[in-house]
PDB file of C-alpha atoms in Angstrom:
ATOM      1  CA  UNK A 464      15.354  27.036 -39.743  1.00  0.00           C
ATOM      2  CA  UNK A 465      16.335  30.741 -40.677  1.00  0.00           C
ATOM      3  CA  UNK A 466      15.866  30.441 -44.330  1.00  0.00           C
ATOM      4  CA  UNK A 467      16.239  33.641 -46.131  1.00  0.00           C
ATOM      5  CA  UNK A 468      14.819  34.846 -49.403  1.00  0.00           C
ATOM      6  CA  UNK A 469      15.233  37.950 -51.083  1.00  0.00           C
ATOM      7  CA  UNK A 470      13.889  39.048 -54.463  1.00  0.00           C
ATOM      8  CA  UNK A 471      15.222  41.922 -56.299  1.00  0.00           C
ATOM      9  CA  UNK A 472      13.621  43.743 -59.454  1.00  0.00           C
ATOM     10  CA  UNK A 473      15.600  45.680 -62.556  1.00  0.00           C
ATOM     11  CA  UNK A 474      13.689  47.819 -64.683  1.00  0.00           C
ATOM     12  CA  UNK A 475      13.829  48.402 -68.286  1.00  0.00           C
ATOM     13  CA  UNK A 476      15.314  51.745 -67.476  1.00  0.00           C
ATOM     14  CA  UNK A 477      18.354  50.102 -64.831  1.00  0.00           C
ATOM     15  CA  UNK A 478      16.388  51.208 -61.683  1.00  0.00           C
ATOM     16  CA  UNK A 479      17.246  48.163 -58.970  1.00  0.00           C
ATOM     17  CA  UNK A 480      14.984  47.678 -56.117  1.00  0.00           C
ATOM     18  CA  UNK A 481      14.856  45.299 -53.296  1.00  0.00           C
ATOM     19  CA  UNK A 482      10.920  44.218 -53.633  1.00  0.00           C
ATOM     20  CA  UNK A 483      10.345  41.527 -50.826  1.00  0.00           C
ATOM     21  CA  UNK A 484      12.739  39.839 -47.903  1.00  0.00           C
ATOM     22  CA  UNK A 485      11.539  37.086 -45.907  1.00  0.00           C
ATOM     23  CA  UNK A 486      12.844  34.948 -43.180  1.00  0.00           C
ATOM     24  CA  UNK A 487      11.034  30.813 -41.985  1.00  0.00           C
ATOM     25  CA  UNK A 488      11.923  27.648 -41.356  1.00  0.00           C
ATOM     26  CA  UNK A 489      10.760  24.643 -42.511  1.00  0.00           C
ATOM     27  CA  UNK A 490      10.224  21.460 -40.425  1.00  0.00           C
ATOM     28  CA  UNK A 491       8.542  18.412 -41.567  1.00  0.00           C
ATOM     29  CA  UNK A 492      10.355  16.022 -39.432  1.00  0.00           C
ATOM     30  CA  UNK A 493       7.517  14.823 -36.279  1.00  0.00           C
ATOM     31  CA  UNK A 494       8.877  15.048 -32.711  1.00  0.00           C
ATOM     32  CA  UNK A 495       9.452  11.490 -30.867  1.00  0.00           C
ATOM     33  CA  UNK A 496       9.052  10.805 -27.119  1.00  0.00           C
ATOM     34  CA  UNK A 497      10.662   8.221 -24.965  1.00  0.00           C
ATOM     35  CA  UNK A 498       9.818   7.608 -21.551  1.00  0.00           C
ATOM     36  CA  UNK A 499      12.443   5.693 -18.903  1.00  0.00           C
ATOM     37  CA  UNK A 500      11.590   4.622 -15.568  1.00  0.00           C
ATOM     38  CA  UNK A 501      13.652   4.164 -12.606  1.00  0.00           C
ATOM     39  CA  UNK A 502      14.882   0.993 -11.758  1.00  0.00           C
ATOM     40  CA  UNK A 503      12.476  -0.516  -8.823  1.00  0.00           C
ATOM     41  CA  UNK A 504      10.542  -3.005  -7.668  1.00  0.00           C
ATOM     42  CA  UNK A 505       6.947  -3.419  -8.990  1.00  0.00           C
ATOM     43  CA  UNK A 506       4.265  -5.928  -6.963  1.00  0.00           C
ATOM     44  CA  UNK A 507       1.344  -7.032  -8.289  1.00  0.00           C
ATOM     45  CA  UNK A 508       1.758  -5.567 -11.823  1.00  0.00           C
ATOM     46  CA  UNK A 509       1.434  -1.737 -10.915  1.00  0.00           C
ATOM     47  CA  UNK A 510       1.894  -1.131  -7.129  1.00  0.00           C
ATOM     48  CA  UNK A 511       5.501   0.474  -5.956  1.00  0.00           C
ATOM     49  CA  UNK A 512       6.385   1.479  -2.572  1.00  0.00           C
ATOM     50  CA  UNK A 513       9.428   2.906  -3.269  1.00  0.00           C
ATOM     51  CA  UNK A 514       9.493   6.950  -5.458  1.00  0.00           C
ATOM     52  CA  UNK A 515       8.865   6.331  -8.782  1.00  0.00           C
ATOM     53  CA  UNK A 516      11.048   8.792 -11.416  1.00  0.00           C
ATOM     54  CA  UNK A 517       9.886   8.979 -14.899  1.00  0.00           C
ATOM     55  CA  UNK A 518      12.918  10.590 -17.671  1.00  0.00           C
ATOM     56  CA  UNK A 519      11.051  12.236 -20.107  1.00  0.00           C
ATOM     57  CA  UNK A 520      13.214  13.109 -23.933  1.00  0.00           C
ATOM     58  CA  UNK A 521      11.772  14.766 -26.692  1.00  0.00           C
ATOM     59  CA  UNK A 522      13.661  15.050 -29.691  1.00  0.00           C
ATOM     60  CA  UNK A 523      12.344  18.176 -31.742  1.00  0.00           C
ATOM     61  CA  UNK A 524      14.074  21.007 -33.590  1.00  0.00           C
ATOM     62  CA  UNK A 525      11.836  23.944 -32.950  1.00  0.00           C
ATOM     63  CA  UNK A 526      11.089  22.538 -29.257  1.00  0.00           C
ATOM     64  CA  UNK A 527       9.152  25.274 -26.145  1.00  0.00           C
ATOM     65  CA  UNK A 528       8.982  23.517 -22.819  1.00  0.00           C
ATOM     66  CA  UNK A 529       5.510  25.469 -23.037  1.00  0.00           C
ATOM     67  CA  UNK A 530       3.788  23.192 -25.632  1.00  0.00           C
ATOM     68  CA  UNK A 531       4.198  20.544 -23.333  1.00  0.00           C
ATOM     69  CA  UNK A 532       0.805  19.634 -22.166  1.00  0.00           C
ATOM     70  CA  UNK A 533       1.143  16.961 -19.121  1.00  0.00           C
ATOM     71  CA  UNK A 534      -1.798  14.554 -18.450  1.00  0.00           C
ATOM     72  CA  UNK A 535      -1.506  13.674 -14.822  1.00  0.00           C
ATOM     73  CA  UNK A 536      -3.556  12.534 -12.624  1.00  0.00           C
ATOM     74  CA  UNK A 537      -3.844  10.900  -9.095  1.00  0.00           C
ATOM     75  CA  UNK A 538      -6.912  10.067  -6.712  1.00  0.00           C
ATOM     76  CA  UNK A 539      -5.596  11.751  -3.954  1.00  0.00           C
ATOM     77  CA  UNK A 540      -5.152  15.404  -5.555  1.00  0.00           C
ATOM     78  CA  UNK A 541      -1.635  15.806  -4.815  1.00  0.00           C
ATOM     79  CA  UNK A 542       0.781  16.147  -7.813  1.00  0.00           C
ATOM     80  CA  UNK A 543       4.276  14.765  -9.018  1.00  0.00           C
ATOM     81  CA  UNK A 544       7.367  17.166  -9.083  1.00  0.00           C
ATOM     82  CA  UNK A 545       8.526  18.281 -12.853  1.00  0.00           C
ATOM     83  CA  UNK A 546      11.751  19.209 -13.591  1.00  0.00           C
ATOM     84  CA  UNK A 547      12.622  21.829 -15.938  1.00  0.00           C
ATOM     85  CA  UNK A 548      13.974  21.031 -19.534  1.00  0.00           C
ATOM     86  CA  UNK A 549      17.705  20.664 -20.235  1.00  0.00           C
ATOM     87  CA  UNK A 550      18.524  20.503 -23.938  1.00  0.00           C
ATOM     88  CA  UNK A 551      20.988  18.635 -25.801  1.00  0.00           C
ATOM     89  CA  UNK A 552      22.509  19.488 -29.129  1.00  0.00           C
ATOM     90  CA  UNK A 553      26.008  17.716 -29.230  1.00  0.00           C
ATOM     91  CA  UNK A 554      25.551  15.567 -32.082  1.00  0.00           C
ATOM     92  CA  UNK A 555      25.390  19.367 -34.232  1.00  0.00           C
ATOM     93  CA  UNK A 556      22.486  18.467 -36.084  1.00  0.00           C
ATOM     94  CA  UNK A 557      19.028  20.564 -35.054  1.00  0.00           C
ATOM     95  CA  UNK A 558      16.729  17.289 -36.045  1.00  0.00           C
ATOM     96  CA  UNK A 559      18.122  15.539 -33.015  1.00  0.00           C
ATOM     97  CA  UNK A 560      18.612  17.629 -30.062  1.00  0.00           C
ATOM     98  CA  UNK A 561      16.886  16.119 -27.110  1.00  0.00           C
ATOM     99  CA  UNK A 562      15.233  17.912 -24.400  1.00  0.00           C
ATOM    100  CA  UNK A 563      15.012  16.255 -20.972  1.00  0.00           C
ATOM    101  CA  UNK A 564      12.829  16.397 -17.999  1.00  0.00           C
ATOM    102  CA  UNK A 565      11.888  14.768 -14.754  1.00  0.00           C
ATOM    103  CA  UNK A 566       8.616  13.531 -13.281  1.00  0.00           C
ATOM    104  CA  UNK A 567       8.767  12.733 -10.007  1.00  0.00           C
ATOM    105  CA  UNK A 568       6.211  10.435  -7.933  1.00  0.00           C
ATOM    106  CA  UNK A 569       6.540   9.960  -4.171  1.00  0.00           C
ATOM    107  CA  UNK A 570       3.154  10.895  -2.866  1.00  0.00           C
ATOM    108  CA  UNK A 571       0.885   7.709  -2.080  1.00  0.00           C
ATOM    109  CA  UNK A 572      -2.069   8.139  -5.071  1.00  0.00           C
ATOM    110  CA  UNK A 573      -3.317   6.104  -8.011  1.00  0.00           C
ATOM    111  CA  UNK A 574      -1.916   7.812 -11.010  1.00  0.00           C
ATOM    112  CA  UNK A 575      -2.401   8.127 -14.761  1.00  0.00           C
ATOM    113  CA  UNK A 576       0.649   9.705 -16.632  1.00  0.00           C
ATOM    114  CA  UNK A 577       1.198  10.658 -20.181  1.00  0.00           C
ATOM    115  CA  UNK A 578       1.899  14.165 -22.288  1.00  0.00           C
ATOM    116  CA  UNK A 579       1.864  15.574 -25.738  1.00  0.00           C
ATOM    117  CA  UNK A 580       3.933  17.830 -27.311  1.00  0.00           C
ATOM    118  CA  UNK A 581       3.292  20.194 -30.799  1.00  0.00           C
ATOM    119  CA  UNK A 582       6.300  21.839 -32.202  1.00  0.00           C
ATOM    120  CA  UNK A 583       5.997  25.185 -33.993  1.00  0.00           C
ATOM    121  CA  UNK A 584       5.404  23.722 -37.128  1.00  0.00           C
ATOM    122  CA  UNK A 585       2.271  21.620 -35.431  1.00  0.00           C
ATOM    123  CA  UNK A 586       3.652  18.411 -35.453  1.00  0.00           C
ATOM    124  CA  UNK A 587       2.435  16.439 -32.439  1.00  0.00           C
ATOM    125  CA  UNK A 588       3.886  13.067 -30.498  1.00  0.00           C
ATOM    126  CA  UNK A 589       1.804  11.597 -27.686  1.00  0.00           C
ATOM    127  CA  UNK A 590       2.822   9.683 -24.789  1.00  0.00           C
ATOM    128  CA  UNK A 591      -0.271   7.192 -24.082  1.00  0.00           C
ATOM    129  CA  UNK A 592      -1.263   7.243 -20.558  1.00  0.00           C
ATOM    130  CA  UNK A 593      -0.317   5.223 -17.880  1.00  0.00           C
ATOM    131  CA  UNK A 594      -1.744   3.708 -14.957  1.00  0.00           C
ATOM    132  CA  UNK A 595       0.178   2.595 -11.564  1.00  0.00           C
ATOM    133  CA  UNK A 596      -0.124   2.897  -7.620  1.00  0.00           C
ATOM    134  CA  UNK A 597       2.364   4.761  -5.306  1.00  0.00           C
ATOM    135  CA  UNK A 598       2.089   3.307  -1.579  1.00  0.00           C
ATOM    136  CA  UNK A 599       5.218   4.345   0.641  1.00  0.00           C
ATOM    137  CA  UNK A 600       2.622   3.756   3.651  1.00  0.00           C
ATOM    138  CA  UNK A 601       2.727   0.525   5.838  1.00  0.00           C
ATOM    139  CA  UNK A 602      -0.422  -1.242   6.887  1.00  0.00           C
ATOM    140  CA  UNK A 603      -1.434  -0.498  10.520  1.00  0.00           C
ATOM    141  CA  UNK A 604      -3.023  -4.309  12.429  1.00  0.00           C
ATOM    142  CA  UNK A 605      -5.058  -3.169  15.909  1.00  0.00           C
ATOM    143  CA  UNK A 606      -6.932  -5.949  17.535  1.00  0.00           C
ATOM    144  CA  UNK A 607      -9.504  -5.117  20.785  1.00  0.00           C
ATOM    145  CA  UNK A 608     -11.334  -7.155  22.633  1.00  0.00           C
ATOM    146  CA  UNK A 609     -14.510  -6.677  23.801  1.00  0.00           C
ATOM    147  CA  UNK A 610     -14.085  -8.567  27.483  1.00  0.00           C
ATOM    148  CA  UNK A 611     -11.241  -7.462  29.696  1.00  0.00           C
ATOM    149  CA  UNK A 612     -12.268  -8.648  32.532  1.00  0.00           C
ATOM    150  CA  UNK A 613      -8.916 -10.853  33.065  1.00  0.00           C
ATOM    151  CA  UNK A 614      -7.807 -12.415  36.501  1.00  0.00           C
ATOM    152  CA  UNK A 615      -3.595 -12.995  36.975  1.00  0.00           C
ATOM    153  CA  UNK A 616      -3.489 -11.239  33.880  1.00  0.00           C
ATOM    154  CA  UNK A 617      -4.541 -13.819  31.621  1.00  0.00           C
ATOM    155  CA  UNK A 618      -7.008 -15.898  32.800  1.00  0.00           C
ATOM    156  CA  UNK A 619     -11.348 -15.112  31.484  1.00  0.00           C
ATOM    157  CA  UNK A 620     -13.992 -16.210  32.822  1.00  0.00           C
ATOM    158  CA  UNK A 621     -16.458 -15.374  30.255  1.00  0.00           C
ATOM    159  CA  UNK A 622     -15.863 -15.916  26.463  1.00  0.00           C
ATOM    160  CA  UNK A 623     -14.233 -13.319  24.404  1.00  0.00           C
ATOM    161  CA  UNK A 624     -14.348 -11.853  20.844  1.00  0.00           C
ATOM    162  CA  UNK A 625     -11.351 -10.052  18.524  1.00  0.00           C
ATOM    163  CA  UNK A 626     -11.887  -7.192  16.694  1.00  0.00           C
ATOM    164  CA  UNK A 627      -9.231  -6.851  14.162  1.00  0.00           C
ATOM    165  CA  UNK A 628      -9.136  -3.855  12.041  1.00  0.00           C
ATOM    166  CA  UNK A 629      -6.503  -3.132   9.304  1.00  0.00           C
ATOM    167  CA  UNK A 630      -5.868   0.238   8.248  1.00  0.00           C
ATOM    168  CA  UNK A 631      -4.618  -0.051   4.441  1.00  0.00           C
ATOM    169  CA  UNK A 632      -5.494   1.703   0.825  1.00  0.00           C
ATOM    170  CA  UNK A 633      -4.237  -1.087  -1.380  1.00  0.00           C
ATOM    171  CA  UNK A 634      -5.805  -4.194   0.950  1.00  0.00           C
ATOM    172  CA  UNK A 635      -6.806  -7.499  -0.628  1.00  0.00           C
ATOM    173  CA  UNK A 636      -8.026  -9.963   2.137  1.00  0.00           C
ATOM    174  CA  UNK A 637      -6.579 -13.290   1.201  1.00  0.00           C
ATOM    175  CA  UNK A 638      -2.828 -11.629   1.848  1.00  0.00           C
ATOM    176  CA  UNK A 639      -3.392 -11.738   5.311  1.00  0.00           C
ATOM    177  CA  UNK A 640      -2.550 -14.575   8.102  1.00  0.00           C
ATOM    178  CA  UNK A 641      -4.647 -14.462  10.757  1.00  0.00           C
ATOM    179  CA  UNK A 642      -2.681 -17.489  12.605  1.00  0.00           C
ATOM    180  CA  UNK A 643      -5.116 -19.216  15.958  1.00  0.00           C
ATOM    181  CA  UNK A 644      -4.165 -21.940  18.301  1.00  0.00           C
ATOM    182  CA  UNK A 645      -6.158 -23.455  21.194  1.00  0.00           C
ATOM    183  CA  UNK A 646      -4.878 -25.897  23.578  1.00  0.00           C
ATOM    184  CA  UNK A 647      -6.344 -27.126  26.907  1.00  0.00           C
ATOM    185  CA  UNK A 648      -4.375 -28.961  29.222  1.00  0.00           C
ATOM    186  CA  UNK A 649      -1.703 -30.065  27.091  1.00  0.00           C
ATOM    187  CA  UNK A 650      -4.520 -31.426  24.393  1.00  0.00           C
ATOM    188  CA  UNK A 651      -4.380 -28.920  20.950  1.00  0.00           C
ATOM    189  CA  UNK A 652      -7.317 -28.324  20.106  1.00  0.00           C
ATOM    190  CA  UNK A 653      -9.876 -26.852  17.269  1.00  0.00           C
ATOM    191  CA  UNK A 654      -9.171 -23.566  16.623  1.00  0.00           C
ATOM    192  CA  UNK A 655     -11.669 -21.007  16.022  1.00  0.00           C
ATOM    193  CA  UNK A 656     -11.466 -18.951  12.605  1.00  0.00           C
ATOM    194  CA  UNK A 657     -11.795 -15.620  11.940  1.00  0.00           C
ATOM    195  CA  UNK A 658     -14.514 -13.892   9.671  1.00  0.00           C
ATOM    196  CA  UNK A 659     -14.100 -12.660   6.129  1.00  0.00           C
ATOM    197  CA  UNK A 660     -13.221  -9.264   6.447  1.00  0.00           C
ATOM    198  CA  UNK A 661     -15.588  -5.943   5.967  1.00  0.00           C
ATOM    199  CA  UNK A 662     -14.458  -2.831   4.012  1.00  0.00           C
ATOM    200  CA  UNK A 663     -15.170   0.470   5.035  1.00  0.00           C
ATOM    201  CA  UNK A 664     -13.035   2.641   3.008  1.00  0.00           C
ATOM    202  CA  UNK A 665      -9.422   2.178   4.215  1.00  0.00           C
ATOM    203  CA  UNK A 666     -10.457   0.365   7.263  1.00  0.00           C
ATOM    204  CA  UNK A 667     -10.997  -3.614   6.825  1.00  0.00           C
ATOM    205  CA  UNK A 668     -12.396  -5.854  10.161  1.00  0.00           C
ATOM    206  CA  UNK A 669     -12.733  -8.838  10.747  1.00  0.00           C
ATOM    207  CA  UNK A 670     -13.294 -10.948  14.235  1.00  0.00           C
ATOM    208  CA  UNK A 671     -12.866 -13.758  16.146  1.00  0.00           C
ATOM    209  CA  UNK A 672     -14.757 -15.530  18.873  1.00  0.00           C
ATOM    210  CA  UNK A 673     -13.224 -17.433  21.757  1.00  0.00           C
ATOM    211  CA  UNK A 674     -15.878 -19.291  23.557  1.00  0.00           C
ATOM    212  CA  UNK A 675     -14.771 -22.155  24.393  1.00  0.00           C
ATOM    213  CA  UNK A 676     -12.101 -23.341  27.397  1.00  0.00           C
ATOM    214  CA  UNK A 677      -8.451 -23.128  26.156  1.00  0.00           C
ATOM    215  CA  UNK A 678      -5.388 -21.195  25.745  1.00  0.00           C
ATOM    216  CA  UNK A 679      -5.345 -19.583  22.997  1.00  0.00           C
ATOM    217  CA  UNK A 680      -2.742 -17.537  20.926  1.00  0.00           C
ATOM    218  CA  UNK A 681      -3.418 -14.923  18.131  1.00  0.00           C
ATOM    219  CA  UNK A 682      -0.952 -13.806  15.636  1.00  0.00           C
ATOM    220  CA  UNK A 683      -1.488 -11.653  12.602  1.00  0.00           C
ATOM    221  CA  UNK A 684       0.368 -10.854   9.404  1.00  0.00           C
ATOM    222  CA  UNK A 685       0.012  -8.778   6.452  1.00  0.00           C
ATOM    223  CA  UNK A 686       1.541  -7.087   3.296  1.00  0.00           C
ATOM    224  CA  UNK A 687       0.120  -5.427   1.550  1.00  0.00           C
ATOM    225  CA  UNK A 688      -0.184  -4.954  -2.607  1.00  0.00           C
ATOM    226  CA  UNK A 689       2.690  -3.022  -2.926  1.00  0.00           C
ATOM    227  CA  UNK A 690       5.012  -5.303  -0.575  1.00  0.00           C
ATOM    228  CA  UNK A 691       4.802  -3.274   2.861  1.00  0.00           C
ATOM    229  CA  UNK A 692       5.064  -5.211   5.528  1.00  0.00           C
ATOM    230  CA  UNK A 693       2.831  -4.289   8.411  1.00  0.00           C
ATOM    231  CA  UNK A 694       4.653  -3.353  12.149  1.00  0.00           C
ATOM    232  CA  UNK A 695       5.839  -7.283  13.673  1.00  0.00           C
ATOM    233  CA  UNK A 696       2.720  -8.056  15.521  1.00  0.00           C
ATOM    234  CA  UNK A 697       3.050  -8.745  19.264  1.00  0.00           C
ATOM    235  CA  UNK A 698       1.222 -12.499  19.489  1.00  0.00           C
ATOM    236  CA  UNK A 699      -1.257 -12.904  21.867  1.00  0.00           C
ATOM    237  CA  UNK A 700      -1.571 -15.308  24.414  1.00  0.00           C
ATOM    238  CA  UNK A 701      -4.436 -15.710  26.817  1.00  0.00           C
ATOM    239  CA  UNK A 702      -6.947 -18.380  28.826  1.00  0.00           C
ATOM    240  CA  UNK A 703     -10.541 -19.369  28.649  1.00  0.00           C
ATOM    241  CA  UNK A 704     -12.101 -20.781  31.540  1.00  0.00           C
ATOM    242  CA  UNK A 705     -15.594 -21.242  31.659  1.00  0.00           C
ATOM    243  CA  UNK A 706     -15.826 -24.362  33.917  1.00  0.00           C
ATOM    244  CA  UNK A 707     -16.081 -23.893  37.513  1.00  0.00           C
ATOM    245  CA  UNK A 708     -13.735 -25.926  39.887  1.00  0.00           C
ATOM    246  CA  UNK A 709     -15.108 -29.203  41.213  1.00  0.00           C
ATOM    247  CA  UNK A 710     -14.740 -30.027  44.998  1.00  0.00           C
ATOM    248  CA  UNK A 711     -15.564 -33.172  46.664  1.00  0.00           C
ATOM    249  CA  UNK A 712     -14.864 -34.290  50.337  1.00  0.00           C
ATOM    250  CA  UNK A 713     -14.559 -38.412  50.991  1.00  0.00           C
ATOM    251  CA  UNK A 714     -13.103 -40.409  53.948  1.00  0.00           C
ATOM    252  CA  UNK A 715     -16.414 -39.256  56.557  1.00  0.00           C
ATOM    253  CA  UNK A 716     -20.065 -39.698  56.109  1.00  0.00           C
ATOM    254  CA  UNK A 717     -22.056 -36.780  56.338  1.00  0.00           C
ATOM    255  CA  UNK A 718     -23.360 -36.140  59.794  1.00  0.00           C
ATOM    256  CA  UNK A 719     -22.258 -39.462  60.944  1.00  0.00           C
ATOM    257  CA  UNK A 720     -20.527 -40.727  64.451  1.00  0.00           C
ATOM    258  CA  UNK A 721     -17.149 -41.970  64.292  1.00  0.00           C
ATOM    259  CA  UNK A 722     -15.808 -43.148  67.500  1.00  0.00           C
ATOM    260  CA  UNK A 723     -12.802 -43.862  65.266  1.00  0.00           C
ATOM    261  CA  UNK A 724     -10.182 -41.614  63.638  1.00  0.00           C
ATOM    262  CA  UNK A 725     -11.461 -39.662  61.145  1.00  0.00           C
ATOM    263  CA  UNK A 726      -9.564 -38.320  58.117  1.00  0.00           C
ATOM    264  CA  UNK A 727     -11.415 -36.600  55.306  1.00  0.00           C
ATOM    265  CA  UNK A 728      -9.975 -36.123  51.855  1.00  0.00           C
ATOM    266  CA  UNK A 729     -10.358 -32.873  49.939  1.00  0.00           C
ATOM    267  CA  UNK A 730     -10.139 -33.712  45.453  1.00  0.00           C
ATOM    268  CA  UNK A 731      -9.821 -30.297  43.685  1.00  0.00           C
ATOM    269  CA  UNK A 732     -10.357 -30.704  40.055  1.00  0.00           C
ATOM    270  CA  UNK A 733      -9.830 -28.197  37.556  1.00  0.00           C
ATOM    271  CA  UNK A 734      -7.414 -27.169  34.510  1.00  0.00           C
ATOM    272  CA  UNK A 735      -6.362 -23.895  35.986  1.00  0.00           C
ATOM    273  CA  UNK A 736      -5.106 -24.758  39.024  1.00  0.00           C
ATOM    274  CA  UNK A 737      -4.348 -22.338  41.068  1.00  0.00           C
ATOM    275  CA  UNK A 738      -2.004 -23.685  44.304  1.00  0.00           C
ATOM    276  CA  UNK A 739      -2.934 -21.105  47.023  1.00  0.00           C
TER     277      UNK A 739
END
């Protein structure tokens, strides 16, 4: 940069006269780019939970943070932080001072990311986009019932159904564990299983139906794509009873005489026995 040339004319006669002065620069060297990352986890070949920083260096003589076009984007509209440029010049030669800068990502979104740079002299490097997820946000697992009709808490008299709905962006079904046990009177048995899930945007349900006598237990885990763990899920614990009680009375005839000592026996037969 700041080359000078002068020309000077002498006449015939002696007359000297300073005819042109010019000042450029010439730069046929092409800027380079190098992109760094932070150091963090990545799940499922794009998906991070934790901020994502990308460190930005161009190397470029005749270098304006203002030719710097950015190509960002992310689907839900909000935008990464960029740093200002710091420059570097300590090796002394003007070829390879670096300029550095900052991108940072901590919103949830799914981004694309990539730049290009022209120097004054119009020579151009490109930084090919990239594609990956931010999701800082856990999973939220609700489950309702539609029969809560209980008596002593735990005990139905009429079958019952789950609702579970998962509130997550990045979801894929088969990560979660949907974990049912029936037993009845000390017997395990068959479980029921829940449906395949529906998707409604963010929300994802699925059910279960308990219509059979037991006691049952429901437990649910999930992560999701970008490894957050959903909140520990309470398990559920609860009773089915749709058979009703059986009562018989033996030791007397009905509407017999005894002229003997009569002494009836009372059988109560059922799985839930309640003593009082």
């Amino acid at each position: 940069n700041d080359i000078s040339v002068e020309m000077s004319a002498v006449s015939n006669t002696g007359y000297l006269r300073t005819a042109v002065s010019e000042s450029f620069g010439i730069d046929v060297t092409a800027p380079t780019a190098e992109v760094t990352f932070n150091d963090i986890p990545v799940y499922n070949g794009k998906y991070y939970k934790d901020v994502r920083v990308a460190t930005v260096t161009i190397t470029e003589r005749n270098f304006s943070s203002s030719d710097v076009v950015w190509e960002i984007t992310n689907s839900e509209g909000t935008q990464p932080v960029i740093s200002s440029f710091t420059n570097d010049n300590s090796t002394g030669n003007d070829n390879a001072v670096t300029h550095t800068a900052t991108v940072t990502f901590e919103e949830d979104g799914d981004y694309t990311f990539g730049f290009r740079f022209t120097d004054y002299a119009g020579n151009t490097v490109e930084y090919s986009t990239e594609s990956f997820t931010i999701d800082r946000t856990a999973p939220v697992i609700e489950v309702t019932y539609d029969n809560n009709d209980s008596t002593n808490e735990r005990y139905y008299s009429q079958p019952r159904t789950a609702s579970i709905r998962i509130t997550e962006h990045n979801f894929q079904a088969s990560d979660v564990t949907v974990s049912v046990s029936a037993m009845d009177d000390g017997r395990e048995l068959s479980a029921p299983s829940p449906g395949a899930f529906r998707d409604n945007g963010d929300e994802h349900t699925s059910s279960v139906y308990f219509d059979t006598d037991g006691e049952y237990t429901l437990d649910i885990q999930y992560t999701d794509l970008a490894g957050n763990e959903a909140a520990v899920f309470e398990t559920q614990n609860f009773v089915v009873d749709l058979t009703e009680p059986e009562l018989t009375i033996s030791g007397v005839e009905p509407f017999s005489a005894n002229k003997a000592e009569v002494m009836p026996v009372i059988e109560y037969s059922d799985t839930n026995l309640d003593g009082e």
